[in-house]
Amino acid sequence: MEVENAYKRKKQPELVRRALLDQAARITLEQGLSKVTFQAVADAVGVTKGGVMHHFTTKNALVLEVFNDAMAKFEAEVDTAMAKDPVPYGSFTRAYIDATISLGEKGQAEFDNQATLYVLMLGDSELRELWAQWANEQLKKHEATDNTETLCMVRLVADGIWLSDFSGINISDKTSLRERLIKMTQSDLDQPEF
């Protein structure tokens, strides 16, 4: 009976693809990258293993697409924050802080997306290379406004706060830490001349 319904329902490949990516990301976060299998993703979405293979020929292709999807969302979040920032100096770093540090106003979906990105990147050397490539491109692109020692330290601290938060380490006042980091991006002590 269920198979018959599957054939009668209208095929929606983009919705299925989106569900496959979302469930592969969820499995990565909840169980680890090693648990992302075609069968696990198929079961989570309610399609056959062949249905997953229709969209992704290999597990690596699926994982790469999950990573690229998370990267695109992260980059969009950074770009959106930068577009709203009227001060050029440190704008990339401030946007990076906001995209990295999860506060109350940030939804679970944004936190999960960031976590997926980092878990995948930390668990796979090829994905780490893609992350490094993106980060290095951003640093070069924003060299005139964000290439100081202080701003580098601020981004590294933001990464450390994210990792602590993700690991379940209690951070007494993330809001205060975030505000302090933002303030450090506004300092003129080591600003280049424009």
PDB file of C-alpha atoms in Angstrom:
ATOM      1  CA  MET A   1       0.000   0.000   0.000  1.00  0.00           C
ATOM      2  CA  GLU A   2       2.752   2.455   0.960  1.00  0.00           C
ATOM      3  CA  VAL A   3       4.720   1.736  -2.229  1.00  0.00           C
ATOM      4  CA  GLU A   4       1.633   2.438  -4.296  1.00  0.00           C
ATOM      5  CA  ASN A   5       1.263   5.839  -2.607  1.00  0.00           C
ATOM      6  CA  ALA A   6       4.910   6.625  -3.329  1.00  0.00           C
ATOM      7  CA  TYR A   7       4.268   6.119  -7.033  1.00  0.00           C
ATOM      8  CA  LYS A   8       1.087   8.190  -6.980  1.00  0.00           C
ATOM      9  CA  ARG A   9       2.533  11.210  -5.208  1.00  0.00           C
ATOM     10  CA  LYS A  10       3.976  14.005  -7.286  1.00  0.00           C
ATOM     11  CA  LYS A  11       7.761  13.804  -7.516  1.00  0.00           C
ATOM     12  CA  GLN A  12       9.503  16.806  -5.987  1.00  0.00           C
ATOM     13  CA  PRO A  13      13.232  16.242  -6.498  1.00  0.00           C
ATOM     14  CA  GLU A  14      14.338  19.573  -5.010  1.00  0.00           C
ATOM     15  CA  LEU A  15      12.340  18.975  -1.826  1.00  0.00           C
ATOM     16  CA  VAL A  16      13.750  15.464  -1.547  1.00  0.00           C
ATOM     17  CA  ARG A  17      17.300  16.727  -2.141  1.00  0.00           C
ATOM     18  CA  ARG A  18      16.834  19.415   0.528  1.00  0.00           C
ATOM     19  CA  ALA A  19      15.489  16.806   2.982  1.00  0.00           C
ATOM     20  CA  LEU A  20      18.460  14.526   2.248  1.00  0.00           C
ATOM     21  CA  LEU A  21      20.920  17.346   2.971  1.00  0.00           C
ATOM     22  CA  ASP A  22      19.088  18.368   6.142  1.00  0.00           C
ATOM     23  CA  GLN A  23      18.941  14.824   7.479  1.00  0.00           C
ATOM     24  CA  ALA A  24      22.576  14.092   6.616  1.00  0.00           C
ATOM     25  CA  ALA A  25      23.510  17.268   8.527  1.00  0.00           C
ATOM     26  CA  ARG A  26      21.347  16.219  11.485  1.00  0.00           C
ATOM     27  CA  ILE A  27      22.907  12.742  11.590  1.00  0.00           C
ATOM     28  CA  THR A  28      26.382  14.307  11.440  1.00  0.00           C
ATOM     29  CA  LEU A  29      25.609  16.484  14.465  1.00  0.00           C
ATOM     30  CA  GLU A  30      23.793  13.894  16.528  1.00  0.00           C
ATOM     31  CA  GLN A  31      25.819  10.766  15.758  1.00  0.00           C
ATOM     32  CA  GLY A  32      28.988  11.789  13.943  1.00  0.00           C
ATOM     33  CA  LEU A  33      30.174  11.722  10.370  1.00  0.00           C
ATOM     34  CA  SER A  34      30.809   7.966  10.410  1.00  0.00           C
ATOM     35  CA  LYS A  35      27.067   7.349  10.920  1.00  0.00           C
ATOM     36  CA  VAL A  36      26.120   9.208   7.739  1.00  0.00           C
ATOM     37  CA  THR A  37      25.273   6.338   5.407  1.00  0.00           C
ATOM     38  CA  PHE A  38      22.939   6.171   2.435  1.00  0.00           C
ATOM     39  CA  GLN A  39      20.671   3.843   4.404  1.00  0.00           C
ATOM     40  CA  ALA A  40      20.578   6.085   7.494  1.00  0.00           C
ATOM     41  CA  VAL A  41      19.775   9.158   5.402  1.00  0.00           C
ATOM     42  CA  ALA A  42      17.190   7.230   3.344  1.00  0.00           C
ATOM     43  CA  ASP A  43      15.477   5.983   6.514  1.00  0.00           C
ATOM     44  CA  ALA A  44      15.439   9.492   8.012  1.00  0.00           C
ATOM     45  CA  VAL A  45      13.836  10.989   4.904  1.00  0.00           C
ATOM     46  CA  GLY A  46      11.527   8.074   4.116  1.00  0.00           C
ATOM     47  CA  VAL A  47      12.961   7.223   0.716  1.00  0.00           C
ATOM     48  CA  THR A  48      14.829   4.214  -0.589  1.00  0.00           C
ATOM     49  CA  LYS A  49      18.600   3.926  -0.578  1.00  0.00           C
ATOM     50  CA  GLY A  50      18.330   4.166  -4.370  1.00  0.00           C
ATOM     51  CA  GLY A  51      16.505   7.462  -3.911  1.00  0.00           C
ATOM     52  CA  VAL A  52      19.530   8.854  -2.090  1.00  0.00           C
ATOM     53  CA  MET A  53      21.863   7.462  -4.744  1.00  0.00           C
ATOM     54  CA  HIS A  54      19.776   9.179  -7.422  1.00  0.00           C
ATOM     55  CA  HIS A  55      20.827  12.532  -5.939  1.00  0.00           C
ATOM     56  CA  PHE A  56      24.322  11.632  -4.696  1.00  0.00           C
ATOM     57  CA  THR A  57      26.469   8.965  -6.346  1.00  0.00           C
ATOM     58  CA  THR A  58      28.777   8.492  -3.334  1.00  0.00           C
ATOM     59  CA  LYS A  59      28.811   9.212   0.383  1.00  0.00           C
ATOM     60  CA  ASN A  60      31.645  11.675  -0.261  1.00  0.00           C
ATOM     61  CA  ALA A  61      29.451  13.539  -2.763  1.00  0.00           C
ATOM     62  CA  LEU A  62      26.668  13.747  -0.167  1.00  0.00           C
ATOM     63  CA  VAL A  63      29.028  14.941   2.590  1.00  0.00           C
ATOM     64  CA  LEU A  64      30.634  17.494   0.267  1.00  0.00           C
ATOM     65  CA  GLU A  65      27.213  18.870  -0.649  1.00  0.00           C
ATOM     66  CA  VAL A  66      26.215  19.099   3.035  1.00  0.00           C
ATOM     67  CA  PHE A  67      29.459  20.996   3.668  1.00  0.00           C
ATOM     68  CA  ASN A  68      28.941  23.310   0.666  1.00  0.00           C
ATOM     69  CA  ASP A  69      25.383  23.981   1.794  1.00  0.00           C
ATOM     70  CA  ALA A  70      26.546  24.876   5.312  1.00  0.00           C
ATOM     71  CA  MET A  71      29.367  27.031   3.893  1.00  0.00           C
ATOM     72  CA  ALA A  72      26.949  28.930   1.662  1.00  0.00           C
ATOM     73  CA  LYS A  73      24.655  29.646   4.618  1.00  0.00           C
ATOM     74  CA  PHE A  74      27.595  30.756   6.784  1.00  0.00           C
ATOM     75  CA  GLU A  75      28.952  33.007   4.041  1.00  0.00           C
ATOM     76  CA  ALA A  76      25.501  34.516   3.457  1.00  0.00           C
ATOM     77  CA  GLU A  77      25.214  35.248   7.183  1.00  0.00           C
ATOM     78  CA  VAL A  78      28.634  36.965   7.146  1.00  0.00           C
ATOM     79  CA  ASP A  79      27.811  38.926   3.978  1.00  0.00           C
ATOM     80  CA  THR A  80      24.452  40.061   5.372  1.00  0.00           C
ATOM     81  CA  ALA A  81      26.052  41.299   8.596  1.00  0.00           C
ATOM     82  CA  MET A  82      28.796  43.109   6.673  1.00  0.00           C
ATOM     83  CA  ALA A  83      26.237  44.828   4.434  1.00  0.00           C
ATOM     84  CA  LYS A  84      24.553  46.264   7.541  1.00  0.00           C
ATOM     85  CA  ASP A  85      27.823  47.485   9.080  1.00  0.00           C
ATOM     86  CA  PRO A  86      28.507  51.188   8.325  1.00  0.00           C
ATOM     87  CA  VAL A  87      32.135  51.041   9.561  1.00  0.00           C
ATOM     88  CA  PRO A  88      34.610  49.408   7.142  1.00  0.00           C
ATOM     89  CA  TYR A  89      37.405  48.763   9.678  1.00  0.00           C
ATOM     90  CA  GLY A  90      36.843  45.329  11.242  1.00  0.00           C
ATOM     91  CA  SER A  91      33.544  44.708   9.443  1.00  0.00           C
ATOM     92  CA  PHE A  92      34.494  41.200   8.331  1.00  0.00           C
ATOM     93  CA  THR A  93      35.663  40.316  11.840  1.00  0.00           C
ATOM     94  CA  ARG A  94      32.458  41.653  13.435  1.00  0.00           C
ATOM     95  CA  ALA A  95      30.375  39.687  10.936  1.00  0.00           C
ATOM     96  CA  TYR A  96      32.470  36.585  11.639  1.00  0.00           C
ATOM     97  CA  ILE A  97      31.886  37.014  15.379  1.00  0.00           C
ATOM     98  CA  ASP A  98      28.139  37.273  14.859  1.00  0.00           C
ATOM     99  CA  ALA A  99      28.073  34.238  12.570  1.00  0.00           C
ATOM    100  CA  THR A 100      30.231  32.198  14.950  1.00  0.00           C
ATOM    101  CA  ILE A 101      29.083  33.010  18.475  1.00  0.00           C
ATOM    102  CA  SER A 102      25.613  31.712  19.224  1.00  0.00           C
ATOM    103  CA  LEU A 103      23.567  34.042  21.407  1.00  0.00           C
ATOM    104  CA  GLY A 104      19.901  33.959  22.368  1.00  0.00           C
ATOM    105  CA  GLU A 105      18.774  35.850  19.268  1.00  0.00           C
ATOM    106  CA  LYS A 106      20.435  33.303  17.032  1.00  0.00           C
ATOM    107  CA  GLY A 107      18.119  30.443  16.223  1.00  0.00           C
ATOM    108  CA  GLN A 108      18.804  26.741  16.591  1.00  0.00           C
ATOM    109  CA  ALA A 109      18.964  26.390  12.797  1.00  0.00           C
ATOM    110  CA  GLU A 110      21.865  28.862  12.568  1.00  0.00           C
ATOM    111  CA  PHE A 111      23.668  27.138  15.443  1.00  0.00           C
ATOM    112  CA  ASP A 112      23.123  23.724  13.841  1.00  0.00           C
ATOM    113  CA  ASN A 113      24.375  25.014  10.496  1.00  0.00           C
ATOM    114  CA  GLN A 114      27.551  26.382  12.081  1.00  0.00           C
ATOM    115  CA  ALA A 115      28.018  23.182  14.064  1.00  0.00           C
ATOM    116  CA  THR A 116      27.571  21.064  10.934  1.00  0.00           C
ATOM    117  CA  LEU A 117      30.156  23.135   9.112  1.00  0.00           C
ATOM    118  CA  TYR A 118      32.712  22.811  11.905  1.00  0.00           C
ATOM    119  CA  VAL A 119      32.081  19.120  12.623  1.00  0.00           C
ATOM    120  CA  LEU A 120      32.481  18.251   8.944  1.00  0.00           C
ATOM    121  CA  MET A 121      35.538  20.443   8.591  1.00  0.00           C
ATOM    122  CA  LEU A 122      37.196  19.044  11.698  1.00  0.00           C
ATOM    123  CA  GLY A 123      36.439  15.455  10.688  1.00  0.00           C
ATOM    124  CA  ASP A 124      37.726  15.512   7.104  1.00  0.00           C
ATOM    125  CA  SER A 125      41.036  16.821   5.764  1.00  0.00           C
ATOM    126  CA  GLU A 126      39.603  17.692   2.318  1.00  0.00           C
ATOM    127  CA  LEU A 127      36.831  19.737   3.900  1.00  0.00           C
ATOM    128  CA  ARG A 128      39.402  21.439   6.156  1.00  0.00           C
ATOM    129  CA  GLU A 129      41.250  22.453   3.002  1.00  0.00           C
ATOM    130  CA  LEU A 130      38.029  23.916   1.564  1.00  0.00           C
ATOM    131  CA  TRP A 131      37.417  25.814   4.820  1.00  0.00           C
ATOM    132  CA  ALA A 132      41.006  27.132   4.799  1.00  0.00           C
ATOM    133  CA  GLN A 133      40.660  28.162   1.160  1.00  0.00           C
ATOM    134  CA  TRP A 134      37.457  30.083   1.932  1.00  0.00           C
ATOM    135  CA  ALA A 135      38.939  31.722   5.036  1.00  0.00           C
ATOM    136  CA  ASN A 136      42.147  32.710   3.229  1.00  0.00           C
ATOM    137  CA  GLU A 137      40.135  34.165   0.340  1.00  0.00           C
ATOM    138  CA  GLN A 138      38.072  36.196   2.801  1.00  0.00           C
ATOM    139  CA  LEU A 139      41.170  37.468   4.583  1.00  0.00           C
ATOM    140  CA  LYS A 140      42.699  38.513   1.274  1.00  0.00           C
ATOM    141  CA  LYS A 141      39.434  40.099   0.125  1.00  0.00           C
ATOM    142  CA  HIS A 142      39.164  42.083   3.373  1.00  0.00           C
ATOM    143  CA  GLU A 143      42.877  42.722   3.826  1.00  0.00           C
ATOM    144  CA  ALA A 144      42.457  46.511   3.836  1.00  0.00           C
ATOM    145  CA  THR A 145      39.971  46.427   6.712  1.00  0.00           C
ATOM    146  CA  ASP A 146      40.658  43.251   8.726  1.00  0.00           C
ATOM    147  CA  ASN A 147      44.346  42.411   8.466  1.00  0.00           C
ATOM    148  CA  THR A 148      45.663  43.283  11.919  1.00  0.00           C
ATOM    149  CA  GLU A 149      47.003  41.174  14.743  1.00  0.00           C
ATOM    150  CA  THR A 150      44.192  42.266  17.049  1.00  0.00           C
ATOM    151  CA  LEU A 151      41.470  41.326  14.573  1.00  0.00           C
ATOM    152  CA  CYS A 152      43.139  37.971  13.949  1.00  0.00           C
ATOM    153  CA  MET A 153      43.148  37.283  17.705  1.00  0.00           C
ATOM    154  CA  VAL A 154      39.487  38.304  17.945  1.00  0.00           C
ATOM    155  CA  ARG A 155      38.483  35.808  15.220  1.00  0.00           C
ATOM    156  CA  LEU A 156      40.505  33.071  16.923  1.00  0.00           C
ATOM    157  CA  VAL A 157      38.811  33.803  20.257  1.00  0.00           C
ATOM    158  CA  ALA A 158      35.403  33.652  18.530  1.00  0.00           C
ATOM    159  CA  ASP A 159      36.335  30.202  17.178  1.00  0.00           C
ATOM    160  CA  GLY A 160      37.368  29.124  20.692  1.00  0.00           C
ATOM    161  CA  ILE A 161      34.095  30.346  22.168  1.00  0.00           C
ATOM    162  CA  TRP A 162      32.193  28.416  19.504  1.00  0.00           C
ATOM    163  CA  LEU A 163      34.169  25.233  20.183  1.00  0.00           C
ATOM    164  CA  SER A 164      33.657  25.551  23.943  1.00  0.00           C
ATOM    165  CA  ASP A 165      29.947  26.181  23.491  1.00  0.00           C
ATOM    166  CA  PHE A 166      29.596  23.242  21.094  1.00  0.00           C
ATOM    167  CA  SER A 167      31.530  20.987  23.473  1.00  0.00           C
ATOM    168  CA  GLY A 168      29.194  21.850  26.336  1.00  0.00           C
ATOM    169  CA  ILE A 169      31.754  23.824  28.319  1.00  0.00           C
ATOM    170  CA  ASN A 170      29.968  26.360  30.471  1.00  0.00           C
ATOM    171  CA  ILE A 171      30.690  29.925  29.396  1.00  0.00           C
ATOM    172  CA  SER A 172      29.495  32.235  32.149  1.00  0.00           C
ATOM    173  CA  ASP A 173      28.669  35.286  30.047  1.00  0.00           C
ATOM    174  CA  LYS A 174      28.899  34.852  26.287  1.00  0.00           C
ATOM    175  CA  THR A 175      27.088  38.127  25.715  1.00  0.00           C
ATOM    176  CA  SER A 176      29.731  40.054  27.635  1.00  0.00           C
ATOM    177  CA  LEU A 177      32.536  38.216  25.836  1.00  0.00           C
ATOM    178  CA  ARG A 178      30.948  38.968  22.471  1.00  0.00           C
ATOM    179  CA  GLU A 179      30.572  42.658  23.353  1.00  0.00           C
ATOM    180  CA  ARG A 180      34.207  42.813  24.422  1.00  0.00           C
ATOM    181  CA  LEU A 181      35.328  41.216  21.155  1.00  0.00           C
ATOM    182  CA  ILE A 182      33.189  43.630  19.138  1.00  0.00           C
ATOM    183  CA  LYS A 183      34.724  46.540  21.069  1.00  0.00           C
ATOM    184  CA  MET A 184      38.188  45.241  20.175  1.00  0.00           C
ATOM    185  CA  THR A 185      37.277  45.466  16.469  1.00  0.00           C
ATOM    186  CA  GLN A 186      36.513  49.164  16.891  1.00  0.00           C
ATOM    187  CA  SER A 187      39.841  50.118  18.450  1.00  0.00           C
ATOM    188  CA  ASP A 188      42.067  52.490  16.485  1.00  0.00           C
ATOM    189  CA  LEU A 189      45.280  51.209  18.074  1.00  0.00           C
ATOM    190  CA  ASP A 190      46.380  49.182  15.099  1.00  0.00           C
ATOM    191  CA  GLN A 191      44.073  50.413  12.340  1.00  0.00           C
ATOM    192  CA  PRO A 192      45.759  50.838   8.981  1.00  0.00           C
ATOM    193  CA  GLU A 193      45.492  54.228   7.300  1.00  0.00           C
ATOM    194  CA  PHE A 194      42.797  54.327   4.607  1.00  0.00           C
TER     195      PHE A 194
END
